[in-house]
N, CA, C and O atoms as CSV, one atom per row, in Angstrom:
chain,resi,resn,atom,element,x,y,z
A,1,MET,N,N,0.835,-1.182,0.000
A,1,MET,CA,C,0.000,0.000,0.000
A,1,MET,C,C,0.880,1.246,0.000
A,1,MET,O,O,1.829,1.341,0.778
A,2,ASN,N,N,0.569,2.181,-0.858
A,2,ASN,CA,C,1.319,3.432,-0.915
A,2,ASN,C,C,0.861,4.367,0.189
A,2,ASN,O,O,-0.326,4.462,0.502
A,3,LYS,N,N,1.827,5.050,0.767
A,3,LYS,CA,C,1.501,6.027,1.789
A,3,LYS,C,C,1.291,7.376,1.134
A,3,LYS,O,O,1.982,7.729,0.178
A,4,ILE,N,N,0.352,8.114,1.643
A,4,ILE,CA,C,0.010,9.419,1.087
A,4,ILE,C,C,0.680,10.494,1.931
A,4,ILE,O,O,0.686,10.412,3.159
A,5,LEU,N,N,1.246,11.504,1.271
A,5,LEU,CA,C,1.837,12.621,1.997
A,5,LEU,C,C,0.748,13.573,2.456
A,5,LEU,O,O,-0.149,13.925,1.691
A,6,CYS,N,N,0.834,13.978,3.693
A,6,CYS,CA,C,-0.091,14.972,4.225
A,6,CYS,C,C,0.355,16.358,3.761
A,6,CYS,O,O,1.506,16.545,3.368
A,7,ASN,N,N,-0.538,17.301,3.809
A,7,ASN,CA,C,-0.200,18.679,3.451
A,7,ASN,C,C,0.457,19.369,4.633
A,7,ASN,O,O,0.013,20.426,5.080
A,8,ARG,N,N,1.507,18.762,5.126
A,8,ARG,CA,C,2.249,19.291,6.271
A,8,ARG,C,C,3.729,19.232,5.933
A,8,ARG,O,O,4.262,18.174,5.598
A,9,LEU,N,N,4.371,20.362,6.023
A,9,LEU,CA,C,5.799,20.432,5.740
A,9,LEU,C,C,6.488,21.122,6.902
A,9,LEU,O,O,6.111,22.227,7.293
A,10,GLU,N,N,7.482,20.475,7.443
A,10,GLU,CA,C,8.341,21.094,8.448
A,10,GLU,C,C,9.737,21.156,7.848
A,10,GLU,O,O,10.122,20.285,7.068
A,11,PHE,N,N,10.484,22.171,8.206
A,11,PHE,CA,C,11.836,22.295,7.686
A,11,PHE,C,C,12.719,22.963,8.727
A,11,PHE,O,O,12.242,23.585,9.676
A,12,CYS,N,N,14.011,22.814,8.520
A,12,CYS,CA,C,14.993,23.526,9.340
A,12,CYS,C,C,16.140,23.924,8.427
A,12,CYS,O,O,16.360,23.312,7.382
A,13,PHE,N,N,16.854,24.939,8.825
A,13,PHE,CA,C,18.023,25.369,8.085
A,13,PHE,C,C,19.218,24.525,8.529
A,13,PHE,O,O,19.274,24.067,9.670
A,14,LEU,N,N,20.153,24.328,7.636
A,14,LEU,CA,C,21.290,23.449,7.896
A,14,LEU,C,C,22.043,23.839,9.168
A,14,LEU,O,O,22.476,22.961,9.914
A,15,HIS,N,N,22.208,25.130,9.429
A,15,HIS,CA,C,22.965,25.558,10.604
A,15,HIS,C,C,22.245,25.216,11.922
A,15,HIS,O,O,22.854,25.296,12.989
A,16,GLU,N,N,20.968,24.838,11.861
A,16,GLU,CA,C,20.198,24.485,13.049
A,16,GLU,C,C,20.295,22.997,13.408
A,16,GLU,O,O,19.828,22.579,14.467
A,17,VAL,N,N,20.900,22.204,12.524
A,17,VAL,CA,C,20.912,20.747,12.663
A,17,VAL,C,C,22.127,20.261,13.438
A,17,VAL,O,O,23.254,20.688,13.187
A,18,ASP,N,N,21.879,19.361,14.382
A,18,ASP,CA,C,22.950,18.695,15.109
A,18,ASP,C,C,23.436,17.499,14.298
A,18,ASP,O,O,24.631,17.381,14.029
A,19,PHE,N,N,22.515,16.603,13.901
A,19,PHE,CA,C,22.870,15.464,13.056
A,19,PHE,C,C,21.627,14.911,12.361
A,19,PHE,O,O,20.494,15.142,12.783
A,20,THR,N,N,21.883,14.177,11.286
A,20,THR,CA,C,20.814,13.467,10.582
A,20,THR,C,C,21.294,12.056,10.299
A,20,THR,O,O,22.490,11.814,10.138
A,21,TYR,N,N,20.368,11.148,10.242
A,21,TYR,CA,C,20.587,9.818,9.688
A,21,TYR,C,C,19.241,9.371,9.162
A,21,TYR,O,O,18.229,9.995,9.481
A,22,PRO,N,N,19.190,8.312,8.365
A,22,PRO,CA,C,17.921,7.965,7.711
A,22,PRO,C,C,16.731,7.945,8.667
A,22,PRO,O,O,16.716,7.207,9.652
A,23,GLY,N,N,15.740,8.768,8.356
A,23,GLY,CA,C,14.516,8.827,9.142
A,23,GLY,C,C,14.568,9.727,10.360
A,23,GLY,O,O,13.572,9.851,11.073
A,24,THR,N,N,15.707,10.361,10.616
A,24,THR,CA,C,15.839,11.197,11.813
A,24,THR,C,C,16.616,12.471,11.511
A,24,THR,O,O,17.613,12.461,10.789
A,25,CYS,N,N,16.133,13.561,12.082
A,25,CYS,CA,C,16.837,14.843,12.018
A,25,CYS,C,C,16.793,15.440,13.409
A,25,CYS,O,O,15.718,15.796,13.892
A,26,LYS,N,N,17.934,15.558,14.059
A,26,LYS,CA,C,18.028,16.088,15.421
A,26,LYS,C,C,18.565,17.502,15.345
A,26,LYS,O,O,19.619,17.750,14.760
A,27,LEU,N,N,17.832,18.426,15.942
A,27,LEU,CA,C,18.240,19.835,15.930
A,27,LEU,C,C,19.125,20.158,17.127
A,27,LEU,O,O,19.093,19.470,18.147
A,28,LYS,N,N,19.915,21.220,16.982
A,28,LYS,CA,C,20.731,21.715,18.088
A,28,LYS,C,C,19.812,22.275,19.168
A,28,LYS,O,O,18.668,22.637,18.895
A,29,ASN,N,N,20.318,22.342,20.390
A,29,ASN,CA,C,19.535,22.898,21.495
A,29,ASN,C,C,19.084,24.315,21.160
A,29,ASN,O,O,19.854,25.116,20.631
A,30,GLY,N,N,17.834,24.610,21.474
A,30,GLY,CA,C,17.289,25.944,21.267
A,30,GLY,C,C,16.612,26.142,19.918
A,30,GLY,O,O,16.005,27.187,19.687
A,31,TYR,N,N,16.702,25.160,19.023
A,31,TYR,CA,C,16.061,25.291,17.710
A,31,TYR,C,C,14.855,24.364,17.626
A,31,TYR,O,O,14.789,23.344,18.311
A,32,LYS,N,N,13.908,24.733,16.779
A,32,LYS,CA,C,12.756,23.877,16.517
A,32,LYS,C,C,12.441,23.942,15.028
A,32,LYS,O,O,12.855,24.874,14.339
A,33,PHE,N,N,11.718,22.961,14.544
A,33,PHE,CA,C,11.350,22.928,13.142
A,33,PHE,C,C,10.380,24.059,12.829
A,33,PHE,O,O,9.549,24.434,13.656
A,34,HIS,N,N,10.502,24.589,11.628
A,34,HIS,CA,C,9.596,25.612,11.135
A,34,HIS,C,C,8.470,24.894,10.398
A,34,HIS,O,O,8.727,24.004,9.588
A,35,TYR,N,N,7.241,25.270,10.671
A,35,TYR,CA,C,6.082,24.642,10.049
A,35,TYR,C,C,5.590,25.516,8.911
A,35,TYR,O,O,5.463,26.732,9.058
A,36,LEU,N,N,5.314,24.891,7.779
A,36,LEU,CA,C,4.779,25.613,6.630
A,36,LEU,C,C,3.550,24.860,6.131
A,36,LEU,O,O,3.693,23.795,5.531
A,37,PRO,N,N,2.344,25.384,6.364
A,37,PRO,CA,C,1.148,24.718,5.847
A,37,PRO,C,C,1.149,24.787,4.322
A,37,PRO,O,O,1.537,25.799,3.738
A,38,THR,N,N,0.721,23.725,3.698
A,38,THR,CA,C,0.736,23.671,2.240
A,38,THR,C,C,-0.639,23.315,1.701
A,38,THR,O,O,-1.457,22.701,2.386
A,39,ASP,N,N,-0.874,23.714,0.457
A,39,ASP,CA,C,-2.096,23.331,-0.236
A,39,ASP,C,C,-1.873,22.033,-0.999
A,39,ASP,O,O,-2.786,21.219,-1.135
A,40,GLU,N,N,-0.655,21.843,-1.496
A,40,GLU,CA,C,-0.283,20.643,-2.244
A,40,GLU,C,C,1.160,20.282,-1.923
A,40,GLU,O,O,2.006,21.159,-1.748
A,41,VAL,N,N,1.435,18.967,-1.845
A,41,VAL,CA,C,2.796,18.469,-1.678
A,41,VAL,C,C,2.995,17.330,-2.671
A,41,VAL,O,O,2.169,16.422,-2.762
A,42,GLU,N,N,4.085,17.386,-3.406
A,42,GLU,CA,C,4.406,16.329,-4.360
A,42,GLU,C,C,5.863,15.935,-4.165
A,42,GLU,O,O,6.744,16.793,-4.207
A,43,LEU,N,N,6.129,14.644,-3.953
A,43,LEU,CA,C,7.484,14.123,-3.780
A,43,LEU,C,C,7.815,13.237,-4.967
A,43,LEU,O,O,7.052,12.333,-5.307
A,44,THR,N,N,8.962,13.497,-5.602
A,44,THR,CA,C,9.447,12.677,-6.706
A,44,THR,C,C,10.856,12.227,-6.366
A,44,THR,O,O,11.700,13.037,-5.982
A,45,ILE,N,N,11.108,10.931,-6.507
A,45,ILE,CA,C,12.432,10.368,-6.239
A,45,ILE,C,C,12.931,9.697,-7.506
A,45,ILE,O,O,12.225,8.888,-8.109
A,46,SER,N,N,14.145,10.033,-7.907
A,46,SER,CA,C,14.733,9.410,-9.087
A,46,SER,C,C,16.188,9.066,-8.806
A,46,SER,O,O,16.808,9.630,-7.904
A,47,SER,N,N,16.719,8.149,-9.575
A,47,SER,CA,C,18.137,7.815,-9.429
A,47,SER,C,C,18.751,7.681,-10.811
A,47,SER,O,O,18.079,7.365,-11.793
A,48,LYS,N,N,20.048,7.932,-10.851
A,48,LYS,CA,C,20.786,7.904,-12.113
A,48,LYS,C,C,22.141,7.265,-11.833
A,48,LYS,O,O,22.840,7.651,-10.896
A,49,VAL,N,N,22.498,6.297,-12.643
A,49,VAL,CA,C,23.788,5.619,-12.488
A,49,VAL,C,C,24.708,6.069,-13.608
A,49,VAL,O,O,24.340,6.047,-14.783
A,50,SER,N,N,25.914,6.478,-13.223
A,50,SER,CA,C,26.916,6.885,-14.210
A,50,SER,C,C,28.269,6.354,-13.764
A,50,SER,O,O,28.357,5.674,-12.742
A,51,ASP,N,N,29.322,6.651,-14.512
A,51,ASP,CA,C,30.651,6.150,-14.181
A,51,ASP,C,C,31.122,6.528,-12.775
A,51,ASP,O,O,31.672,5.679,-12.075
A,52,PRO,N,N,30.921,7.789,-12.336
A,52,PRO,CA,C,31.396,8.125,-10.993
A,52,PRO,C,C,30.599,7.455,-9.878
A,52,PRO,O,O,31.094,7.342,-8.757
A,53,GLY,N,N,29.384,7.013,-10.160
A,53,GLY,CA,C,28.552,6.395,-9.124
A,53,GLY,C,C,27.086,6.698,-9.345
A,53,GLY,O,O,26.694,7.236,-10.381
A,54,ALA,N,N,26.282,6.345,-8.357
A,54,ALA,CA,C,24.841,6.542,-8.460
A,54,ALA,C,C,24.440,7.829,-7.743
A,54,ALA,O,O,24.984,8.168,-6.692
A,55,LEU,N,N,23.484,8.531,-8.330
A,55,LEU,CA,C,22.998,9.778,-7.768
A,55,LEU,C,C,21.493,9.661,-7.542
A,55,LEU,O,O,20.752,9.289,-8.452
A,56,LYS,N,N,21.053,9.974,-6.347
A,56,LYS,CA,C,19.623,9.979,-6.027
A,56,LYS,C,C,19.178,11.427,-5.914
A,56,LYS,O,O,19.833,12.239,-5.260
A,57,THR,N,N,18.063,11.743,-6.554
A,57,THR,CA,C,17.500,13.088,-6.499
A,57,THR,C,C,16.096,13.009,-5.927
A,57,THR,O,O,15.250,12.268,-6.428
A,58,GLU,N,N,15.856,13.777,-4.874
A,58,GLU,CA,C,14.537,13.888,-4.276
A,58,GLU,C,C,14.046,15.312,-4.524
A,58,GLU,O,O,14.728,16.283,-4.194
A,59,THR,N,N,12.873,15.420,-5.100
A,59,THR,CA,C,12.298,16.723,-5.409
A,59,THR,C,C,10.947,16.838,-4.722
A,59,THR,O,O,10.082,15.977,-4.879
A,60,VAL,N,N,10.779,17.905,-3.963
A,60,VAL,CA,C,9.504,18.177,-3.295
A,60,VAL,C,C,8.974,19.481,-3.862
A,60,VAL,O,O,9.632,20.519,-3.786
A,61,LYS,N,N,7.770,19.417,-4.435
A,61,LYS,CA,C,7.122,20.617,-4.955
A,61,LYS,C,C,5.918,20.900,-4.081
A,61,LYS,O,O,5.105,20.019,-3.801
A,62,ILE,N,N,5.825,22.150,-3.657
A,62,ILE,CA,C,4.674,22.532,-2.831
A,62,ILE,C,C,4.013,23.780,-3.399
A,62,ILE,O,O,4.622,24.564,-4.126
A,63,LYS,N,N,2.771,23.929,-3.045
A,63,LYS,CA,C,2.030,25.169,-3.289
A,63,LYS,C,C,1.456,25.571,-1.943
A,63,LYS,O,O,0.896,24.746,-1.220
A,64,THR,N,N,1.599,26.840,-1.618
A,64,THR,CA,C,1.099,27.317,-0.341
A,64,THR,C,C,0.606,28.742,-0.446
A,64,THR,O,O,1.139,29.550,-1.207
A,65,GLY,N,N,-0.410,29.033,0.325
A,65,GLY,CA,C,-0.904,30.399,0.433
A,65,GLY,C,C,-0.391,31.054,1.700
A,65,GLY,O,O,-0.730,32.200,1.997
A,66,ALA,N,N,0.433,30.319,2.453
A,66,ALA,CA,C,0.970,30.816,3.724
A,66,ALA,C,C,2.107,31.809,3.483
A,66,ALA,O,O,2.649,31.900,2.382
A,67,ASP,N,N,2.446,32.528,4.507
A,67,ASP,CA,C,3.558,33.477,4.465
A,67,ASP,C,C,4.872,32.698,4.366
A,67,ASP,O,O,5.205,31.920,5.260
A,68,CYS,N,N,5.603,32.907,3.297
A,68,CYS,CA,C,6.867,32.199,3.056
A,68,CYS,C,C,8.075,33.107,3.243
A,68,CYS,O,O,9.159,32.797,2.748
A,69,ALA,N,N,7.910,34.208,3.941
A,69,ALA,CA,C,8.989,35.190,4.066
A,69,ALA,C,C,10.265,34.585,4.637
A,69,ALA,O,O,11.365,34.984,4.253
A,70,LEU,N,N,10.130,33.626,5.550
A,70,LEU,CA,C,11.307,32.997,6.149
A,70,LEU,C,C,12.167,32.338,5.078
A,70,LEU,O,O,13.394,32.378,5.163
A,71,LEU,N,N,11.548,31.741,4.086
A,71,LEU,CA,C,12.294,31.107,2.992
A,71,LEU,C,C,12.666,32.093,1.900
A,71,LEU,O,O,13.799,32.075,1.420
A,72,THR,N,N,11.751,32.942,1.500
A,72,THR,CA,C,11.992,33.799,0.346
A,72,THR,C,C,12.997,34.921,0.623
A,72,THR,O,O,13.572,35.467,-0.318
A,73,ARG,N,N,13.216,35.269,1.869
A,73,ARG,CA,C,14.213,36.315,2.136
A,73,ARG,C,C,15.632,35.737,2.208
A,73,ARG,O,O,16.604,36.490,2.264
A,74,ILE,N,N,15.754,34.403,2.205
A,74,ILE,CA,C,17.065,33.740,2.183
A,74,ILE,C,C,17.062,32.772,0.997
A,74,ILE,O,O,16.963,31.561,1.196
A,75,PRO,N,N,17.167,33.281,-0.222
A,75,PRO,CA,C,16.945,32.442,-1.402
A,75,PRO,C,C,18.009,31.384,-1.684
A,75,PRO,O,O,17.793,30.531,-2.545
A,76,ILE,N,N,19.139,31.406,-0.997
A,76,ILE,CA,C,20.169,30.399,-1.271
A,76,ILE,C,C,20.408,29.488,-0.068
A,76,ILE,O,O,21.441,28.822,0.004
A,77,ALA,N,N,19.488,29.450,0.853
A,77,ALA,CA,C,19.658,28.641,2.062
A,77,ALA,C,C,19.608,27.156,1.740
A,77,ALA,O,O,19.016,26.732,0.748
A,78,ARG,N,N,20.244,26.383,2.602
A,78,ARG,CA,C,20.194,24.932,2.518
A,78,ARG,C,C,19.332,24.441,3.670
A,78,ARG,O,O,19.492,24.885,4.807
A,79,VAL,N,N,18.422,23.525,3.375
A,79,VAL,CA,C,17.434,23.094,4.360
A,79,VAL,C,C,17.308,21.570,4.387
A,79,VAL,O,O,17.778,20.865,3.493
A,80,ILE,N,N,16.665,21.097,5.434
A,80,ILE,CA,C,16.266,19.702,5.552
A,80,ILE,C,C,14.766,19.711,5.801
A,80,ILE,O,O,14.271,20.453,6.650
A,81,LEU,N,N,14.046,18.880,5.053
A,81,LEU,CA,C,12.587,18.829,5.133
A,81,LEU,C,C,12.132,17.600,5.892
A,81,LEU,O,O,12.772,16.549,5.851
A,82,VAL,N,N,11.023,17.749,6.583
A,82,VAL,CA,C,10.371,16.618,7.228
A,82,VAL,C,C,8.944,16.572,6.699
A,82,VAL,O,O,8.142,17.469,6.958
A,83,LEU,N,N,8.641,15.516,5.955
A,83,LEU,CA,C,7.296,15.308,5.420
A,83,LEU,C,C,6.594,14.278,6.288
A,83,LEU,O,O,7.235,13.367,6.812
A,84,THR,N,N,5.300,14.412,6.442
A,84,THR,CA,C,4.516,13.472,7.246
A,84,THR,C,C,3.585,12.696,6.322
A,84,THR,O,O,2.935,13.275,5.452
A,85,THR,N,N,3.527,11.366,6.522
A,85,THR,CA,C,2.650,10.535,5.712
A,85,THR,C,C,1.293,10.399,6.388
A,85,THR,O,O,1.104,10.814,7.531
A,86,SER,N,N,0.363,9.815,5.663
A,86,SER,CA,C,-0.978,9.584,6.198
A,86,SER,C,C,-0.956,8.617,7.389
A,86,SER,O,O,-1.915,8.560,8.159
A,87,GLU,N,N,0.115,7.874,7.538
A,87,GLU,CA,C,0.260,6.937,8.654
A,87,GLU,C,C,1.069,7.569,9.787
A,87,GLU,O,O,1.532,6.873,10.691
A,88,ASN,N,N,1.235,8.893,9.733
A,88,ASN,CA,C,1.957,9.679,10.738
A,88,ASN,C,C,3.437,9.293,10.853
A,88,ASN,O,O,4.043,9.446,11.913
A,89,GLU,N,N,4.006,8.796,9.765
A,89,GLU,CA,C,5.430,8.512,9.716
A,89,GLU,C,C,6.140,9.725,9.125
A,89,GLU,O,O,5.552,10.481,8.352
A,90,LYS,N,N,7.395,9.905,9.489
A,90,LYS,CA,C,8.179,11.043,9.000
A,90,LYS,C,C,9.084,10.588,7.859
A,90,LYS,O,O,9.684,9.515,7.916
A,91,TYR,N,N,9.172,11.413,6.832
A,91,TYR,CA,C,10.075,11.169,5.717
A,91,TYR,C,C,10.993,12.379,5.611
A,91,TYR,O,O,10.529,13.505,5.426
A,92,ILE,N,N,12.302,12.143,5.728
A,92,ILE,CA,C,13.295,13.215,5.726
A,92,ILE,C,C,13.855,13.391,4.317
A,92,ILE,O,O,14.241,12.418,3.670
A,93,VAL,N,N,13.897,14.635,3.847
A,93,VAL,CA,C,14.503,14.965,2.556
A,93,VAL,C,C,15.678,15.879,2.842
A,93,VAL,O,O,15.522,16.953,3.424
A,94,GLY,N,N,16.868,15.433,2.422
A,94,GLY,CA,C,18.094,16.176,2.690
A,94,GLY,C,C,18.804,15.605,3.911
A,94,GLY,O,O,18.229,14.825,4.670
A,95,SER,N,N,20.042,15.999,4.085
A,95,SER,CA,C,20.845,15.563,5.226
A,95,SER,C,C,21.922,16.615,5.468
A,95,SER,O,O,22.027,17.588,4.721
A,96,THR,N,N,22.714,16.418,6.504
A,96,THR,CA,C,23.776,17.387,6.768
A,96,THR,C,C,24.806,17.378,5.642
A,96,THR,O,O,25.379,18.420,5.324
A,97,GLN,N,N,25.048,16.213,5.035
A,97,GLN,CA,C,26.001,16.141,3.919
A,97,GLN,C,C,25.388,16.597,2.607
A,97,GLN,O,O,26.067,17.188,1.767
A,98,TYR,N,N,24.111,16.321,2.435
A,98,TYR,CA,C,23.429,16.641,1.180
A,98,TYR,C,C,22.118,17.373,1.466
A,98,TYR,O,O,21.044,16.797,1.294
A,99,PRO,N,N,22.190,18.619,1.895
A,99,PRO,CA,C,20.952,19.357,2.192
A,99,PRO,C,C,20.194,19.710,0.917
A,99,PRO,O,O,20.742,19.682,-0.185
A,100,ALA,N,N,18.940,20.038,1.097
A,100,ALA,CA,C,18.107,20.458,-0.029
A,100,ALA,C,C,18.301,21.953,-0.284
A,100,ALA,O,O,18.550,22.730,0.638
A,101,THR,N,N,18.185,22.324,-1.525
A,101,THR,CA,C,18.154,23.733,-1.916
A,101,THR,C,C,16.773,23.982,-2.513
A,101,THR,O,O,16.025,23.033,-2.748
A,102,TYR,N,N,16.430,25.222,-2.756
A,102,TYR,CA,C,15.102,25.485,-3.273
A,102,TYR,C,C,15.060,26.689,-4.193
A,102,TYR,O,O,15.921,27.570,-4.168
A,103,THR,N,N,14.021,26.681,-5.001
A,103,THR,CA,C,13.683,27.824,-5.841
A,103,THR,C,C,12.205,28.100,-5.596
A,103,THR,O,O,11.458,27.211,-5.189
A,104,TYR,N,N,11.799,29.308,-5.840
A,104,TYR,CA,C,10.397,29.639,-5.588
A,104,TYR,C,C,9.892,30.656,-6.595
A,104,TYR,O,O,10.652,31.417,-7.195
A,105,GLN,N,N,8.584,30.635,-6.751
A,105,GLN,CA,C,7.887,31.624,-7.568
A,105,GLN,C,C,6.776,32.186,-6.706
A,105,GLN,O,O,5.841,31.477,-6.334
A,106,GLU,N,N,6.886,33.454,-6.396
A,106,GLU,CA,C,5.832,34.091,-5.609
A,106,GLU,C,C,4.715,34.508,-6.547
A,106,GLU,O,O,4.905,35.316,-7.456
A,107,LYS,N,N,3.570,33.948,-6.308
A,107,LYS,CA,C,2.385,34.293,-7.073
A,107,LYS,C,C,1.298,34.639,-6.069
A,107,LYS,O,O,1.289,34.138,-4.945
A,108,ILE,N,N,0.411,35.475,-6.479
A,108,ILE,CA,C,-0.705,35.821,-5.596
A,108,ILE,C,C,-1.889,34.968,-6.019
A,108,ILE,O,O,-2.233,34.996,-7.201
A,109,PRO,N,N,-2.507,34.245,-5.182
A,109,PRO,CA,C,-2.321,34.121,-3.738
A,109,PRO,C,C,-1.457,32.919,-3.332
A,109,PRO,O,O,-1.307,32.658,-2.138
A,110,VAL,N,N,-0.879,32.175,-4.304
A,110,VAL,CA,C,-0.158,30.939,-3.989
A,110,VAL,C,C,1.305,31.054,-4.372
A,110,VAL,O,O,1.625,31.531,-5.460
A,111,THR,N,N,2.201,30.621,-3.485
A,111,THR,CA,C,3.628,30.560,-3.773
A,111,THR,C,C,3.992,29.121,-4.081
A,111,THR,O,O,3.576,28.207,-3.368
A,112,GLU,N,N,4.767,28.911,-5.139
A,112,GLU,CA,C,5.234,27.580,-5.505
A,112,GLU,C,C,6.715,27.480,-5.152
A,112,GLU,O,O,7.515,28.328,-5.546
A,113,ILE,N,N,7.071,26.436,-4.405
A,113,ILE,CA,C,8.457,26.225,-3.992
A,113,ILE,C,C,8.861,24.817,-4.402
A,113,ILE,O,O,8.114,23.863,-4.187
A,114,THR,N,N,10.048,24.689,-4.995
A,114,THR,CA,C,10.585,23.389,-5.365
A,114,THR,C,C,11.883,23.175,-4.584
A,114,THR,O,O,12.835,23.943,-4.717
A,115,PHE,N,N,11.903,22.131,-3.778
A,115,PHE,CA,C,13.081,21.742,-3.009
A,115,PHE,C,C,13.749,20.570,-3.725
A,115,PHE,O,O,13.065,19.660,-4.193
A,116,THR,N,N,15.074,20.587,-3.811
A,116,THR,CA,C,15.806,19.499,-4.462
A,116,THR,C,C,16.981,19.084,-3.595
A,116,THR,O,O,17.777,19.919,-3.165
A,117,ALA,N,N,17.084,17.768,-3.338
A,117,ALA,CA,C,18.205,17.219,-2.580
A,117,ALA,C,C,18.839,16.121,-3.417
A,117,ALA,O,O,18.162,15.175,-3.820
A,118,ASN,N,N,20.117,16.239,-3.678
A,118,ASN,CA,C,20.881,15.218,-4.407
A,118,ASN,C,C,21.796,14.516,-3.438
A,118,ASN,O,O,22.376,15.154,-2.559
A,119,SER,N,N,21.938,13.206,-3.582
A,119,SER,CA,C,22.854,12.468,-2.715
A,119,SER,C,C,23.428,11.274,-3.465
A,119,SER,O,O,22.834,10.777,-4.421
A,120,CYS,N,N,24.581,10.830,-3.018
A,120,CYS,CA,C,25.199,9.627,-3.565
A,120,CYS,C,C,24.563,8.412,-2.921
A,120,CYS,O,O,24.288,8.400,-1.721
A,121,ILE,N,N,24.333,7.390,-3.731
A,121,ILE,CA,C,23.779,6.150,-3.169
A,121,ILE,C,C,24.684,4.987,-3.492
A,121,ILE,O,O,24.394,3.854,-3.108
């Protein structure tokens, strides 16, 4: 059975992270995840094998009508995302070694943000 992503996105900036490992992101003392309500969440995972090795790309596209000033005022930040499934499980996108970057398009009333994390597999 496929798990469905909820319209809930939490994220943190790389400098706020103590450590990550598969399925877990631990923040430094005094930091907490930033919550961004979304209208739509789409996760795409792809992999590519080449001579240097295998590359995994995770892309999260969201649409939100919420205030995105925290992200849009720092357009080159590196982040780690926490997505929640319909079974209340957490799915982590990005890591301390391979954080996600993002691009955005501010539209009224909805902002579209695309997060991309590449990692070696």
